[in-house]
JSON list of C-alpha atoms in Angstrom, two decimals:
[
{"chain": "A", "resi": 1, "resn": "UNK", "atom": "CA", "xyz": [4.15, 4.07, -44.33]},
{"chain": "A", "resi": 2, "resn": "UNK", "atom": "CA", "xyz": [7.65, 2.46, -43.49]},
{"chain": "A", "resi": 3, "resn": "UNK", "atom": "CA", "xyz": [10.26, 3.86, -41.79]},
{"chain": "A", "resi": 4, "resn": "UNK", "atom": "CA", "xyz": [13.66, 2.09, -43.07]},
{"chain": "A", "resi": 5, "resn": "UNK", "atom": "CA", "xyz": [15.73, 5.19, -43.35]},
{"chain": "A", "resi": 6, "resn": "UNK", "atom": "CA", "xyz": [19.25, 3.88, -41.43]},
{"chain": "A", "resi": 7, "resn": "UNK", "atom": "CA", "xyz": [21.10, 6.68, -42.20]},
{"chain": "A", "resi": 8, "resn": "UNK", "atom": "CA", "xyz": [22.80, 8.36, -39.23]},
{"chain": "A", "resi": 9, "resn": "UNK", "atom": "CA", "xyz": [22.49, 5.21, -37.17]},
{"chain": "A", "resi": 10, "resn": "UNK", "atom": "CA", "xyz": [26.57, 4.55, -37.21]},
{"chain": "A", "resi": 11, "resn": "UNK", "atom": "CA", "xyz": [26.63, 8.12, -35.67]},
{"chain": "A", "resi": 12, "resn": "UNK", "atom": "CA", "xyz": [24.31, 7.78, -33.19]},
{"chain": "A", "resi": 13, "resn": "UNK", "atom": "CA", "xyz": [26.02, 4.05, -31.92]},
{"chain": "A", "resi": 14, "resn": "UNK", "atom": "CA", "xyz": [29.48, 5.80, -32.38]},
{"chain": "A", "resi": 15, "resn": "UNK", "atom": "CA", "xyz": [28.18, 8.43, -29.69]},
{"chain": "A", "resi": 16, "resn": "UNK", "atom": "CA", "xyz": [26.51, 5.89, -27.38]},
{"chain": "A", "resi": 17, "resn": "UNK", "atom": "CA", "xyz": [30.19, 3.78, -27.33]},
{"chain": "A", "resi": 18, "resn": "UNK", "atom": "CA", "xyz": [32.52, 6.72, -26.91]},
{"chain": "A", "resi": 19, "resn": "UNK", "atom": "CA", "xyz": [32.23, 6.88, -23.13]},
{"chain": "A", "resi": 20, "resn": "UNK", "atom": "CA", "xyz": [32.78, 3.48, -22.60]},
{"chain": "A", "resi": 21, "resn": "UNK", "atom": "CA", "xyz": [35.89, 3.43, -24.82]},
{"chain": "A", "resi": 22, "resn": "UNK", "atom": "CA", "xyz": [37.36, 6.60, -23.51]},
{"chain": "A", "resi": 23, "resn": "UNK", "atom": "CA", "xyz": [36.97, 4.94, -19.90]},
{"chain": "A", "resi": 24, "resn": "UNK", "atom": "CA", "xyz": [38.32, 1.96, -21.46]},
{"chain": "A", "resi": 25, "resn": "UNK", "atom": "CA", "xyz": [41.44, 3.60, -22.54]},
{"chain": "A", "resi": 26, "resn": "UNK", "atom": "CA", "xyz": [41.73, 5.85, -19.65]},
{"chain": "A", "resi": 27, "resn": "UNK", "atom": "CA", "xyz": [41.45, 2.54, -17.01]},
{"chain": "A", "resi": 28, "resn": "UNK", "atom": "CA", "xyz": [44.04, 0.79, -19.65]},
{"chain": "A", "resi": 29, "resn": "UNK", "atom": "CA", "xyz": [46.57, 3.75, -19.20]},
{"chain": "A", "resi": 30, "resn": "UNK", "atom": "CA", "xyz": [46.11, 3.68, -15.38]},
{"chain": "A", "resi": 31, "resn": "UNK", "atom": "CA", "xyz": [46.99, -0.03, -14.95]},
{"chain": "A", "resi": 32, "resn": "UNK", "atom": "CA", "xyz": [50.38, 0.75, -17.28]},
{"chain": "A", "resi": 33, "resn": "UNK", "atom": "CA", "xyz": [51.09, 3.82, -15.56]},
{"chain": "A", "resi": 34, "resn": "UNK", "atom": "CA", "xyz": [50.81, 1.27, -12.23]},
{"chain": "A", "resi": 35, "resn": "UNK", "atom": "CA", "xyz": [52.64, -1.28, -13.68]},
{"chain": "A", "resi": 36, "resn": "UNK", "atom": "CA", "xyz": [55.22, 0.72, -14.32]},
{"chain": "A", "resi": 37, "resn": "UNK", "atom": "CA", "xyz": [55.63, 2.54, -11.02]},
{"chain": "A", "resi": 38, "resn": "UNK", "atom": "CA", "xyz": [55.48, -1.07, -9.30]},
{"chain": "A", "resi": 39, "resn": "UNK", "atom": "CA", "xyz": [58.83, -1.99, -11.67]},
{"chain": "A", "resi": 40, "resn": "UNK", "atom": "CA", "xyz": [60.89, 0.93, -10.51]},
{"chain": "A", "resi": 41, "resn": "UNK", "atom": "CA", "xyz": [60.11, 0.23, -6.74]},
{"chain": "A", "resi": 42, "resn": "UNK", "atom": "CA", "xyz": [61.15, -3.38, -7.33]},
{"chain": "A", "resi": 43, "resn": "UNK", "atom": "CA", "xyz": [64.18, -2.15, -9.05]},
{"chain": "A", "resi": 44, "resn": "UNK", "atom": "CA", "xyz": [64.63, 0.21, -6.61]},
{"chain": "A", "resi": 45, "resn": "UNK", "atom": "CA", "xyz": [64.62, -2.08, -3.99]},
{"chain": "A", "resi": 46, "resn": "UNK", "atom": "CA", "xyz": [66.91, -4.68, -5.46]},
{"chain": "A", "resi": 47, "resn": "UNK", "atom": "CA", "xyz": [69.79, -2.26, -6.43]},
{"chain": "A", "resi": 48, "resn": "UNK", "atom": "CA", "xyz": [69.58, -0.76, -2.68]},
{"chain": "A", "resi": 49, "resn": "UNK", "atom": "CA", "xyz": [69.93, -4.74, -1.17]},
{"chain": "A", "resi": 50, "resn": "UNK", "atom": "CA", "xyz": [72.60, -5.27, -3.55]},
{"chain": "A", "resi": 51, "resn": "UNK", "atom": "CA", "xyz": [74.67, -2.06, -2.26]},
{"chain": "A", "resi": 52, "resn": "UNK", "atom": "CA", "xyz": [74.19, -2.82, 1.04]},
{"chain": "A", "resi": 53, "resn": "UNK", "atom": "CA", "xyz": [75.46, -6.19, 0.64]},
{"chain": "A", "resi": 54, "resn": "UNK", "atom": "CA", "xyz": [78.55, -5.24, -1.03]},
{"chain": "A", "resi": 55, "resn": "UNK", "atom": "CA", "xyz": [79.44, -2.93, 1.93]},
{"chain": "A", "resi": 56, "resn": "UNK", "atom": "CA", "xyz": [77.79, 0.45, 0.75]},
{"chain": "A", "resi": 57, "resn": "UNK", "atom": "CA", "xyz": [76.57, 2.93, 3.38]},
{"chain": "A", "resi": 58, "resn": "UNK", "atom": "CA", "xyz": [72.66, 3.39, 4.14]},
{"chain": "A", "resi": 59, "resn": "UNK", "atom": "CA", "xyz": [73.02, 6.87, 2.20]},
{"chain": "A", "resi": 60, "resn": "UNK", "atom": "CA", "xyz": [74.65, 5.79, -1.06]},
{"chain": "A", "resi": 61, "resn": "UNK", "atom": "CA", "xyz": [71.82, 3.01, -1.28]},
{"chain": "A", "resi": 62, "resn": "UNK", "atom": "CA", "xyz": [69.11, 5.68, -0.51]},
{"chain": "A", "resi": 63, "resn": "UNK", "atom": "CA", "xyz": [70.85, 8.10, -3.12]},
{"chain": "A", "resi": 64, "resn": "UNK", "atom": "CA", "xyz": [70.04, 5.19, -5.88]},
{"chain": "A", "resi": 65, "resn": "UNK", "atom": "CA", "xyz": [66.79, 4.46, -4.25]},
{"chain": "A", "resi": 66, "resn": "UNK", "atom": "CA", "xyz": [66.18, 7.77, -5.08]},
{"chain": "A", "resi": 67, "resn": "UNK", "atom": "CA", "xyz": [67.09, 7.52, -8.57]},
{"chain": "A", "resi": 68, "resn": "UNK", "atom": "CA", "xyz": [65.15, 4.72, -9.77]},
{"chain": "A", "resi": 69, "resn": "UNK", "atom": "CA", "xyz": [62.19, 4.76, -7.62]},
{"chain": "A", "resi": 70, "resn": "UNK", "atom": "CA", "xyz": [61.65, 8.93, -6.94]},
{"chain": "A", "resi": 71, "resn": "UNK", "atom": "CA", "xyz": [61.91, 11.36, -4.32]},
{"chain": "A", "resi": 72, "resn": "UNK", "atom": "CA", "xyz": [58.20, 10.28, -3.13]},
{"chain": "A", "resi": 73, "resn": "UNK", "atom": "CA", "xyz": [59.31, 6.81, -2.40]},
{"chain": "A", "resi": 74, "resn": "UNK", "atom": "CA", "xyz": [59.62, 5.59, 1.16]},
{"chain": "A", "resi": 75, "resn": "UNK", "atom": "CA", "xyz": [62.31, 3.28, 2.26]},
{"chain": "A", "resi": 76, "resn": "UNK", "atom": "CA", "xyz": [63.27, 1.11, 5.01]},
{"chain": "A", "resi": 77, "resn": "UNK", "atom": "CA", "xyz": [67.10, -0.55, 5.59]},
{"chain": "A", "resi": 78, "resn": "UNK", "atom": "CA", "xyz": [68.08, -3.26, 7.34]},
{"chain": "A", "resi": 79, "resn": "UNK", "atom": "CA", "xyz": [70.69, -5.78, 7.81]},
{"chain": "A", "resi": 80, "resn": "UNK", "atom": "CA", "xyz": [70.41, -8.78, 10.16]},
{"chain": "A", "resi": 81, "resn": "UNK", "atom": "CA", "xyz": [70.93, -12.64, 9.80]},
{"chain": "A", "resi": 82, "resn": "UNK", "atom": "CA", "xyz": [73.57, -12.10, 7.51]},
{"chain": "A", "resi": 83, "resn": "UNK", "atom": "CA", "xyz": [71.21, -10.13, 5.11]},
{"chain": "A", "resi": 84, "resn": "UNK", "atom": "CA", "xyz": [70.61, -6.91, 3.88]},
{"chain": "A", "resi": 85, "resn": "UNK", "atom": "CA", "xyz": [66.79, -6.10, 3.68]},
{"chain": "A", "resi": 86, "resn": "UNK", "atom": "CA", "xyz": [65.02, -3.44, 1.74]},
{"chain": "A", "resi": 87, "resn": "UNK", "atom": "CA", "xyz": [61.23, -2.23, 1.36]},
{"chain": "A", "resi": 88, "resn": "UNK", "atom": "CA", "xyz": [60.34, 0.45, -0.56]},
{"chain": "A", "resi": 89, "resn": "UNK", "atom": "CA", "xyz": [56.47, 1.91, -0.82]},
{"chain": "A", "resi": 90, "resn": "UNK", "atom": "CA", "xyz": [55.77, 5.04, -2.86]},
{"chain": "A", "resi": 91, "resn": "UNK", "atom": "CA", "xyz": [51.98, 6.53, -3.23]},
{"chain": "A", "resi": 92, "resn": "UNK", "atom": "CA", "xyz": [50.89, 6.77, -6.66]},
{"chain": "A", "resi": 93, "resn": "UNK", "atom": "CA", "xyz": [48.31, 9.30, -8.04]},
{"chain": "A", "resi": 94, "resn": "UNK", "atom": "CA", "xyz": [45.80, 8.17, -10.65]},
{"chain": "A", "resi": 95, "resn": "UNK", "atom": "CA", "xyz": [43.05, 10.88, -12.09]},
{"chain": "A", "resi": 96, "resn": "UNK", "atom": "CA", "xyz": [40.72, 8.02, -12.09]},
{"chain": "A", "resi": 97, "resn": "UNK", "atom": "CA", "xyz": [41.23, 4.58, -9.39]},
{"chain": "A", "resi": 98, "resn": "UNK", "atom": "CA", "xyz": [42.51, 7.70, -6.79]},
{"chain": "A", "resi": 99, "resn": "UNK", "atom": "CA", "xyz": [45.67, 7.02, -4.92]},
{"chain": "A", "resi": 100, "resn": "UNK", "atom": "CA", "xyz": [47.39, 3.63, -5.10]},
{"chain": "A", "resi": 101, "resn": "UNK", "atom": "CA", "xyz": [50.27, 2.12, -3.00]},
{"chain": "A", "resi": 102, "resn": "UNK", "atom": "CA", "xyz": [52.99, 0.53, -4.81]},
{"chain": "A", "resi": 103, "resn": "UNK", "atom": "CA", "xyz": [55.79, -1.76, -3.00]},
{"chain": "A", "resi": 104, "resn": "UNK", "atom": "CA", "xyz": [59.06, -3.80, -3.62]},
{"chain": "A", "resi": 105, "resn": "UNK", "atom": "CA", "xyz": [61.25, -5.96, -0.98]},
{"chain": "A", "resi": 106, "resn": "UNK", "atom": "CA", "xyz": [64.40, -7.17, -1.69]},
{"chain": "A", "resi": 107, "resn": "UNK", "atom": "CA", "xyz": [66.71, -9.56, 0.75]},
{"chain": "A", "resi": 108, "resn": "UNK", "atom": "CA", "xyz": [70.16, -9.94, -0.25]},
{"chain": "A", "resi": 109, "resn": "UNK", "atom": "CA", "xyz": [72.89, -12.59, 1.53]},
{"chain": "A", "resi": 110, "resn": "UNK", "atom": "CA", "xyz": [75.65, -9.71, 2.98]},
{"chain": "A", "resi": 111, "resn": "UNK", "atom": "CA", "xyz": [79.13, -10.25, 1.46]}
]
């Protein structure tokens, strides 16, 4: 007596594989939604070095800090050397990795 009755296989690898491709896709969203938090801090951060270079007062560079990168975001101003200096961290919450820090520096020559 042989046993070479397949059927219902495909449905039994499809339900060993789903985990792994829901963590997949769930690790894969993470990463973008890091990847994307990481390009408004660096944005952030340039646009705030660039005001502050042009003249701009600490709060209307923290007022567009605050529009690209988020209320959340942390930020630190400074001008020396003939420079104006930004850093900008913000925490970012993933269901998955946990929490993640994010930063962006930006040095611009003072006008």
């Amino acid at each position: 007596m042989r046993f070479s009755d397949e059927s219902g296989s495909s449905t039994a690898e499809f339900a060993v594989l789903l985990p792994a491709v829901a963590i997949m896709l769930s690790l894969a969203l993470c990463f973008g939604v890091v990847g994307i938090q990481q390009i408004q801090v660096q944005q952030a951060a340039g646009a705030m070095a660039r005001e502050l270079a042009r003249g701009e007062d600490d709060a209307t560079a923290r007022a567009s800090g605050v529009r690209l990168a988020g209320n959340q975001a942390r930020f630190s101003l400074s001008t020396s050397n003939g420079y104006s200096q930004v850093h900008v961290s913000k925490t970012v919450r993933l269901p998955i990795a946990g929490s993640l820090q994010v930063h962006g520096q930006a040095s611009v020559a003072v006008e």
